[in-house]
Amino acid sequence: MGAPQGSCLSPIMFIILIADISEWTINAVIEGFADDITASCIENNITNTISALENEASNILKFMASNRLIANDSKTSLVIFGKKTGDETTCTVKVGSAKIVEKSSIKLLGLEISNDLKWKKHAEQLNNCLNYKLYMFKHIRDLLPDRVIPSISNALIISNIRYGLPVFLRPRLSDADPLSSISNRLQISHNNMTRAWLKVRRSDKTNMKNARTDLGIMSVNQMAVLSILSETKKIISYNTIPWIKTIICNHGTSNINTRASTSHKLRSLHSKSGKNNGGFINQATMLWNSIPMELRDPLCSDSVFKRKAKKWIISSNIP
């Protein structure tokens, strides 16, 4: 019963404890990372969705009671994805004796997910976080030796920028591709970090591309490209997200070897208009099919892939 706090085994014990929670639900899709659990129900209208969520909430509470766990309604959130009709107001879901009121967005594993499936709010919060970290970085820069600056900048700023990039940032392969407002704002913060690193001011008109080359760091867009390629490699090699692998690796049931299959290219998905959208799957297939064939080879090791992919990104003049 339970898991002791602070023990090295506690995370594993807790995961084992709640591993069968999905066996207690009927219609909900259960996704979890440690103690962050989400239950999702898909229905054709709000009324059916709320009803399904309340039924599954009851099942989850039964599971928790059987394992002597206690639900914390203050840490429970509700978000509705999809269009509402004009007469529908804010929704509530009854979880035990508590009523959970719908929110316009929720923070899940460090990402602010809005009910309109846009990343504006997440970008705003990330930008505020970066401004605070940049303030710290600028004030401690002169007090630290140059040898520790790469580690400090990565811990304070670059790691925050890089987190979740494959999900919310649409990458560019050339300067001709449209620049999103999110990418632009993140790059501004990244440039400010670079100037502080080099102890130069904006008025010095330092060329940021040359500065990044000298420091051996990548632009925000280049980091997004590398992150998407790395995640795609994991999906293909280790089946980390099975349903995505099924989509991008499905070449049909034919036994004929096509050029796409022998060169290890992925199936490109297009919308009805014939254009790729900004979703991860479309971006992953586009980038994967753009890299050299030696990197698409299943025998290419993870370390070699990452090193050569980074080299390809820089040599290809990706902005």
Tab-separated table of C-alpha atoms in Angstrom:
chain	number	residue	atom	x	y	z
A	1	MET	CA	0.000	0.000	0.000
A	2	GLY	CA	1.502	3.303	-1.106
A	3	ALA	CA	5.128	4.116	-1.849
A	4	PRO	CA	7.671	5.623	0.575
A	5	GLN	CA	8.824	9.162	-0.161
A	6	GLY	CA	12.423	9.651	-1.282
A	7	SER	CA	13.237	6.025	-2.021
A	8	CYS	CA	15.025	5.172	-5.290
A	9	LEU	CA	12.470	2.402	-5.810
A	10	SER	CA	9.438	4.614	-5.139
A	11	PRO	CA	8.802	5.655	-8.779
A	12	ILE	CA	8.900	2.038	-9.978
A	13	MET	CA	6.723	0.894	-7.091
A	14	PHE	CA	4.188	3.634	-7.823
A	15	ILE	CA	4.065	2.785	-11.528
A	16	ILE	CA	3.461	-0.872	-10.665
A	17	LEU	CA	0.748	0.180	-8.227
A	18	ILE	CA	-1.262	2.076	-10.859
A	19	ALA	CA	-0.268	0.061	-13.950
A	20	ASP	CA	-3.676	-1.606	-14.292
A	21	ILE	CA	-5.777	1.560	-14.002
A	22	SER	CA	-6.800	1.296	-17.669
A	23	GLU	CA	-8.362	-2.118	-16.923
A	24	TRP	CA	-10.975	-0.337	-14.801
A	25	THR	CA	-12.209	2.000	-17.542
A	26	ILE	CA	-14.439	1.207	-20.515
A	27	ASN	CA	-14.481	4.088	-22.996
A	28	ALA	CA	-11.767	6.419	-21.738
A	29	VAL	CA	-8.260	6.410	-23.138
A	30	ILE	CA	-5.840	6.487	-20.211
A	31	GLU	CA	-2.430	8.094	-20.686
A	32	GLY	CA	0.038	8.565	-17.886
A	33	PHE	CA	3.513	9.685	-16.965
A	34	ALA	CA	4.320	8.800	-13.352
A	35	ASP	CA	1.487	10.391	-11.337
A	36	ASP	CA	0.184	12.624	-14.173
A	37	ILE	CA	-2.820	10.678	-15.458
A	38	THR	CA	-5.279	11.834	-18.112
A	39	ALA	CA	-8.557	10.188	-19.102
A	40	SER	CA	-9.935	11.198	-22.513
A	41	CYS	CA	-13.378	10.469	-23.925
A	42	ILE	CA	-14.500	11.179	-27.498
A	43	GLU	CA	-18.210	11.629	-28.226
A	44	ASN	CA	-20.293	13.422	-30.858
A	45	ASN	CA	-21.728	16.047	-28.477
A	46	ILE	CA	-21.008	17.714	-25.144
A	47	THR	CA	-23.776	15.928	-23.211
A	48	ASN	CA	-22.503	12.466	-24.145
A	49	THR	CA	-18.923	13.518	-23.474
A	50	ILE	CA	-19.694	14.736	-19.943
A	51	SER	CA	-21.718	11.611	-19.221
A	52	ALA	CA	-18.885	9.367	-20.409
A	53	LEU	CA	-16.321	11.294	-18.354
A	54	GLU	CA	-18.412	11.058	-15.183
A	55	ASN	CA	-18.907	7.308	-15.650
A	56	GLU	CA	-15.189	6.798	-16.149
A	57	ALA	CA	-14.391	9.075	-13.190
A	58	SER	CA	-16.522	6.785	-11.040
A	59	ASN	CA	-14.591	3.759	-12.312
A	60	ILE	CA	-11.264	5.452	-11.608
A	61	LEU	CA	-12.372	6.307	-8.060
A	62	LYS	CA	-13.267	2.635	-7.546
A	63	PHE	CA	-9.785	1.666	-8.708
A	64	MET	CA	-8.231	4.169	-6.316
A	65	ALA	CA	-10.357	2.976	-3.416
A	66	SER	CA	-9.349	-0.634	-4.088
A	67	ASN	CA	-5.692	0.417	-3.820
A	68	ARG	CA	-6.306	2.706	-0.831
A	69	LEU	CA	-5.437	5.810	-2.861
A	70	ILE	CA	-7.121	9.187	-2.375
A	71	ALA	CA	-8.258	11.428	-5.225
A	72	ASN	CA	-7.294	15.098	-4.949
A	73	ASP	CA	-9.965	17.191	-6.666
A	74	SER	CA	-7.807	20.340	-6.375
A	75	LYS	CA	-5.351	18.728	-8.807
A	76	THR	CA	-8.028	17.531	-11.198
A	77	SER	CA	-8.785	19.578	-14.316
A	78	LEU	CA	-11.261	19.422	-17.188
A	79	VAL	CA	-10.739	20.726	-20.700
A	80	ILE	CA	-13.095	20.276	-23.663
A	81	PHE	CA	-11.652	20.082	-27.180
A	82	GLY	CA	-14.076	20.785	-29.998
A	83	LYS	CA	-16.656	23.304	-31.103
A	84	LYS	CA	-19.602	24.168	-28.897
A	85	THR	CA	-23.030	25.336	-29.975
A	86	GLY	CA	-24.186	28.809	-29.005
A	87	ASP	CA	-26.372	27.683	-26.079
A	88	GLU	CA	-23.652	25.659	-24.335
A	89	THR	CA	-22.019	27.243	-21.301
A	90	THR	CA	-19.071	26.246	-19.155
A	91	CYS	CA	-19.117	22.508	-18.489
A	92	THR	CA	-18.625	20.701	-15.199
A	93	VAL	CA	-17.843	17.081	-14.417
A	94	LYS	CA	-18.769	15.414	-11.161
A	95	VAL	CA	-15.887	13.423	-9.680
A	96	GLY	CA	-17.113	11.805	-6.482
A	97	SER	CA	-18.516	14.649	-4.377
A	98	ALA	CA	-16.499	17.340	-6.195
A	99	LYS	CA	-17.484	19.324	-9.260
A	100	ILE	CA	-14.623	20.009	-11.670
A	101	VAL	CA	-15.199	23.175	-13.710
A	102	GLU	CA	-13.988	23.346	-17.292
A	103	LYS	CA	-10.819	25.345	-18.009
A	104	SER	CA	-9.704	26.934	-21.251
A	105	SER	CA	-6.259	25.379	-20.858
A	106	ILE	CA	-4.346	22.953	-18.663
A	107	LYS	CA	-0.673	22.483	-17.894
A	108	LEU	CA	0.391	18.936	-18.635
A	109	LEU	CA	4.013	17.846	-18.244
A	110	GLY	CA	5.245	21.395	-18.626
A	111	LEU	CA	3.172	22.260	-21.711
A	112	GLU	CA	0.193	24.631	-21.574
A	113	ILE	CA	-2.453	22.945	-23.731
A	114	SER	CA	-5.346	25.194	-24.803
A	115	ASN	CA	-8.776	23.988	-25.840
A	116	ASP	CA	-8.339	25.607	-29.274
A	117	LEU	CA	-5.232	23.446	-29.810
A	118	LYS	CA	-3.096	26.525	-30.387
A	119	TRP	CA	0.133	27.297	-28.572
A	120	LYS	CA	-0.212	31.039	-27.978
A	121	LYS	CA	-0.669	30.751	-24.203
A	122	HIS	CA	2.181	28.270	-23.862
A	123	ALA	CA	4.440	30.588	-25.875
A	124	GLU	CA	3.551	33.523	-23.623
A	125	GLN	CA	4.367	31.579	-20.464
A	126	LEU	CA	7.579	30.250	-21.975
A	127	ASN	CA	8.604	33.763	-23.029
A	128	ASN	CA	8.010	35.078	-19.488
A	129	CYS	CA	10.109	32.236	-18.082
A	130	LEU	CA	12.918	32.963	-20.547
A	131	ASN	CA	12.902	36.685	-19.713
A	132	TYR	CA	13.391	35.832	-16.033
A	133	LYS	CA	16.182	33.363	-16.817
A	134	LEU	CA	17.852	35.883	-19.151
A	135	TYR	CA	17.787	38.477	-16.379
A	136	MET	CA	19.626	36.016	-14.123
A	137	PHE	CA	22.066	35.014	-16.857
A	138	LYS	CA	23.034	38.605	-17.686
A	139	HIS	CA	23.697	39.452	-14.041
A	140	ILE	CA	25.888	36.426	-13.317
A	141	ARG	CA	27.713	36.370	-16.665
A	142	ASP	CA	30.575	38.658	-15.557
A	143	LEU	CA	31.042	36.702	-12.339
A	144	LEU	CA	31.619	33.344	-14.019
A	145	PRO	CA	34.603	31.972	-15.965
A	146	ASP	CA	34.093	31.385	-19.671
A	147	ARG	CA	34.503	27.615	-19.333
A	148	VAL	CA	31.232	27.214	-17.397
A	149	ILE	CA	29.103	29.519	-19.571
A	150	PRO	CA	28.037	26.752	-22.029
A	151	SER	CA	26.707	24.639	-19.158
A	152	ILE	CA	24.988	27.593	-17.475
A	153	SER	CA	23.348	28.823	-20.684
A	154	ASN	CA	22.129	25.318	-21.498
A	155	ALA	CA	20.698	24.772	-18.009
A	156	LEU	CA	19.030	28.174	-17.706
A	157	ILE	CA	17.834	28.950	-21.225
A	158	ILE	CA	18.491	26.443	-24.013
A	159	SER	CA	16.927	23.531	-22.110
A	160	ASN	CA	13.736	25.571	-21.605
A	161	ILE	CA	13.583	26.477	-25.296
A	162	ARG	CA	14.256	22.915	-26.418
A	163	TYR	CA	11.630	21.297	-24.182
A	164	GLY	CA	8.567	20.299	-26.220
A	165	LEU	CA	9.817	21.843	-29.490
A	166	PRO	CA	8.643	18.905	-31.666
A	167	VAL	CA	5.112	19.483	-30.411
A	168	PHE	CA	4.525	23.214	-30.698
A	169	LEU	CA	7.029	24.600	-33.228
A	170	ARG	CA	6.717	24.216	-36.980
A	171	PRO	CA	10.247	24.148	-38.445
A	172	ARG	CA	11.532	25.885	-41.568
A	173	LEU	CA	13.827	24.325	-44.150
A	174	SER	CA	14.714	27.600	-45.874
A	175	ASP	CA	14.478	31.350	-45.368
A	176	ALA	CA	11.618	31.362	-47.890
A	177	ASP	CA	9.374	29.375	-45.524
A	178	PRO	CA	7.025	31.447	-43.338
A	179	LEU	CA	8.332	32.412	-39.902
A	180	SER	CA	5.871	31.817	-37.086
A	181	SER	CA	5.469	34.358	-34.294
A	182	ILE	CA	6.392	31.693	-31.711
A	183	SER	CA	9.629	30.832	-33.493
A	184	ASN	CA	10.470	34.525	-33.881
A	185	ARG	CA	9.938	35.301	-30.169
A	186	LEU	CA	11.998	32.310	-29.064
A	187	GLN	CA	14.809	33.265	-31.414
A	188	ILE	CA	14.844	36.792	-29.982
A	189	SER	CA	15.365	35.332	-26.500
A	190	HIS	CA	18.021	33.017	-27.881
A	191	ASN	CA	19.800	35.981	-29.511
A	192	ASN	CA	19.720	37.890	-26.230
A	193	MET	CA	21.365	34.917	-24.541
A	194	THR	CA	24.032	34.815	-27.263
A	195	ARG	CA	24.808	38.522	-26.823
A	196	ALA	CA	25.115	38.111	-23.062
A	197	TRP	CA	27.365	35.092	-23.614
A	198	LEU	CA	29.655	37.167	-25.869
A	199	LYS	CA	29.348	40.313	-23.709
A	200	VAL	CA	28.117	42.427	-26.626
A	201	ARG	CA	25.144	44.764	-26.958
A	202	ARG	CA	22.384	44.929	-29.520
A	203	SER	CA	23.851	48.213	-30.774
A	204	ASP	CA	27.066	46.365	-31.711
A	205	LYS	CA	25.148	44.775	-34.626
A	206	THR	CA	26.773	41.381	-34.088
A	207	ASN	CA	25.867	38.841	-36.778
A	208	MET	CA	23.914	36.198	-34.865
A	209	LYS	CA	24.465	33.418	-37.398
A	210	ASN	CA	28.226	33.892	-37.248
A	211	ALA	CA	28.088	34.168	-33.463
A	212	ARG	CA	26.230	30.845	-33.165
A	213	THR	CA	28.781	29.219	-35.474
A	214	ASP	CA	31.667	30.503	-33.340
A	215	LEU	CA	29.997	29.264	-30.146
A	216	GLY	CA	28.941	25.945	-31.674
A	217	ILE	CA	25.239	26.373	-30.871
A	218	MET	CA	22.154	25.962	-33.047
A	219	SER	CA	19.318	28.367	-33.764
A	220	VAL	CA	15.859	27.671	-32.331
A	221	ASN	CA	14.639	26.451	-35.720
A	222	GLN	CA	17.646	24.152	-36.118
A	223	MET	CA	17.015	22.720	-32.644
A	224	ALA	CA	13.399	22.055	-33.655
A	225	VAL	CA	14.497	20.221	-36.813
A	226	LEU	CA	16.976	18.077	-34.858
A	227	SER	CA	14.397	17.360	-32.128
A	228	ILE	CA	11.760	16.219	-34.630
A	229	LEU	CA	14.275	14.023	-36.468
A	230	SER	CA	15.460	12.492	-33.173
A	231	GLU	CA	11.891	11.724	-32.068
A	232	THR	CA	11.125	10.234	-35.484
A	233	LYS	CA	14.217	8.022	-35.202
A	234	LYS	CA	13.011	6.784	-31.800
A	235	ILE	CA	9.519	6.054	-33.136
A	236	ILE	CA	10.873	4.062	-36.085
A	237	SER	CA	13.648	2.217	-34.232
A	238	TYR	CA	12.043	1.655	-30.827
A	239	ASN	CA	8.309	1.950	-31.517
A	240	THR	CA	7.985	4.612	-28.788
A	241	ILE	CA	4.625	5.770	-30.199
A	242	PRO	CA	3.091	2.720	-31.933
A	243	TRP	CA	0.118	4.441	-33.578
A	244	ILE	CA	2.359	7.065	-35.201
A	245	LYS	CA	4.749	4.385	-36.438
A	246	THR	CA	1.819	2.547	-38.011
A	247	ILE	CA	0.821	5.682	-39.924
A	248	ILE	CA	4.230	6.811	-41.152
A	249	CYS	CA	5.685	3.376	-41.909
A	250	ASN	CA	2.629	1.837	-43.600
A	251	HIS	CA	3.436	1.277	-47.276
A	252	GLY	CA	0.530	-1.075	-47.898
A	253	THR	CA	0.471	-4.869	-48.252
A	254	SER	CA	2.249	-5.127	-51.598
A	255	ASN	CA	5.379	-7.315	-51.761
A	256	ILE	CA	6.882	-5.114	-54.472
A	257	ASN	CA	9.863	-3.078	-53.350
A	258	THR	CA	9.321	0.557	-54.255
A	259	ARG	CA	11.926	3.309	-54.300
A	260	ALA	CA	10.341	4.792	-51.163
A	261	SER	CA	10.563	1.543	-49.198
A	262	THR	CA	14.099	0.622	-50.267
A	263	SER	CA	15.347	4.131	-49.442
A	264	HIS	CA	13.557	3.929	-46.070
A	265	LYS	CA	11.376	6.942	-46.764
A	266	LEU	CA	8.139	7.513	-44.861
A	267	ARG	CA	4.674	7.821	-46.305
A	268	SER	CA	3.792	11.483	-46.804
A	269	LEU	CA	0.357	12.532	-45.624
A	270	HIS	CA	-1.536	15.335	-47.328
A	271	SER	CA	-4.749	17.129	-46.529
A	272	LYS	CA	-7.631	17.294	-49.007
A	273	SER	CA	-6.172	20.526	-50.355
A	274	GLY	CA	-2.940	18.699	-51.139
A	275	LYS	CA	-0.915	20.695	-48.620
A	276	ASN	CA	0.888	19.478	-45.526
A	277	ASN	CA	-0.317	20.941	-42.249
A	278	GLY	CA	1.805	21.819	-39.261
A	279	GLY	CA	1.181	18.636	-37.271
A	280	PHE	CA	4.048	16.528	-35.953
A	281	ILE	CA	3.399	13.594	-38.287
A	282	ASN	CA	3.535	15.728	-41.417
A	283	GLN	CA	6.602	17.619	-40.232
A	284	ALA	CA	8.319	14.372	-39.244
A	285	THR	CA	7.763	12.733	-42.631
A	286	MET	CA	8.828	15.865	-44.515
A	287	LEU	CA	12.089	16.190	-42.558
A	288	TRP	CA	12.839	12.471	-42.515
A	289	ASN	CA	12.482	12.185	-46.285
A	290	SER	CA	14.804	15.194	-46.697
A	291	ILE	CA	17.814	13.790	-44.852
A	292	PRO	CA	20.524	11.686	-46.575
A	293	MET	CA	19.687	8.015	-47.095
A	294	GLU	CA	22.524	6.884	-44.818
A	295	LEU	CA	20.715	8.536	-41.883
A	296	ARG	CA	17.450	6.770	-42.761
A	297	ASP	CA	19.216	3.400	-42.659
A	298	PRO	CA	17.792	1.331	-39.742
A	299	LEU	CA	21.356	0.202	-38.934
A	300	CYS	CA	22.467	3.776	-38.243
A	301	SER	CA	23.193	4.017	-34.504
A	302	ASP	CA	21.632	6.723	-32.333
A	303	SER	CA	24.926	8.491	-31.655
A	304	VAL	CA	25.955	8.502	-35.325
A	305	PHE	CA	22.484	9.645	-36.355
A	306	LYS	CA	22.465	12.598	-33.979
A	307	ARG	CA	25.984	13.697	-34.908
A	308	LYS	CA	25.449	13.451	-38.666
A	309	ALA	CA	21.936	14.918	-38.517
A	310	LYS	CA	23.294	17.991	-36.735
A	311	LYS	CA	26.051	18.275	-39.326
A	312	TRP	CA	23.494	17.979	-42.151
A	313	ILE	CA	21.271	20.676	-40.617
A	314	ILE	CA	24.145	23.145	-40.393
A	315	SER	CA	25.647	22.320	-43.810
A	316	SER	CA	22.225	22.572	-45.499
A	317	ASN	CA	21.914	26.222	-44.405
A	318	ILE	CA	18.685	25.548	-42.535
A	319	PRO	CA	17.891	28.883	-40.803
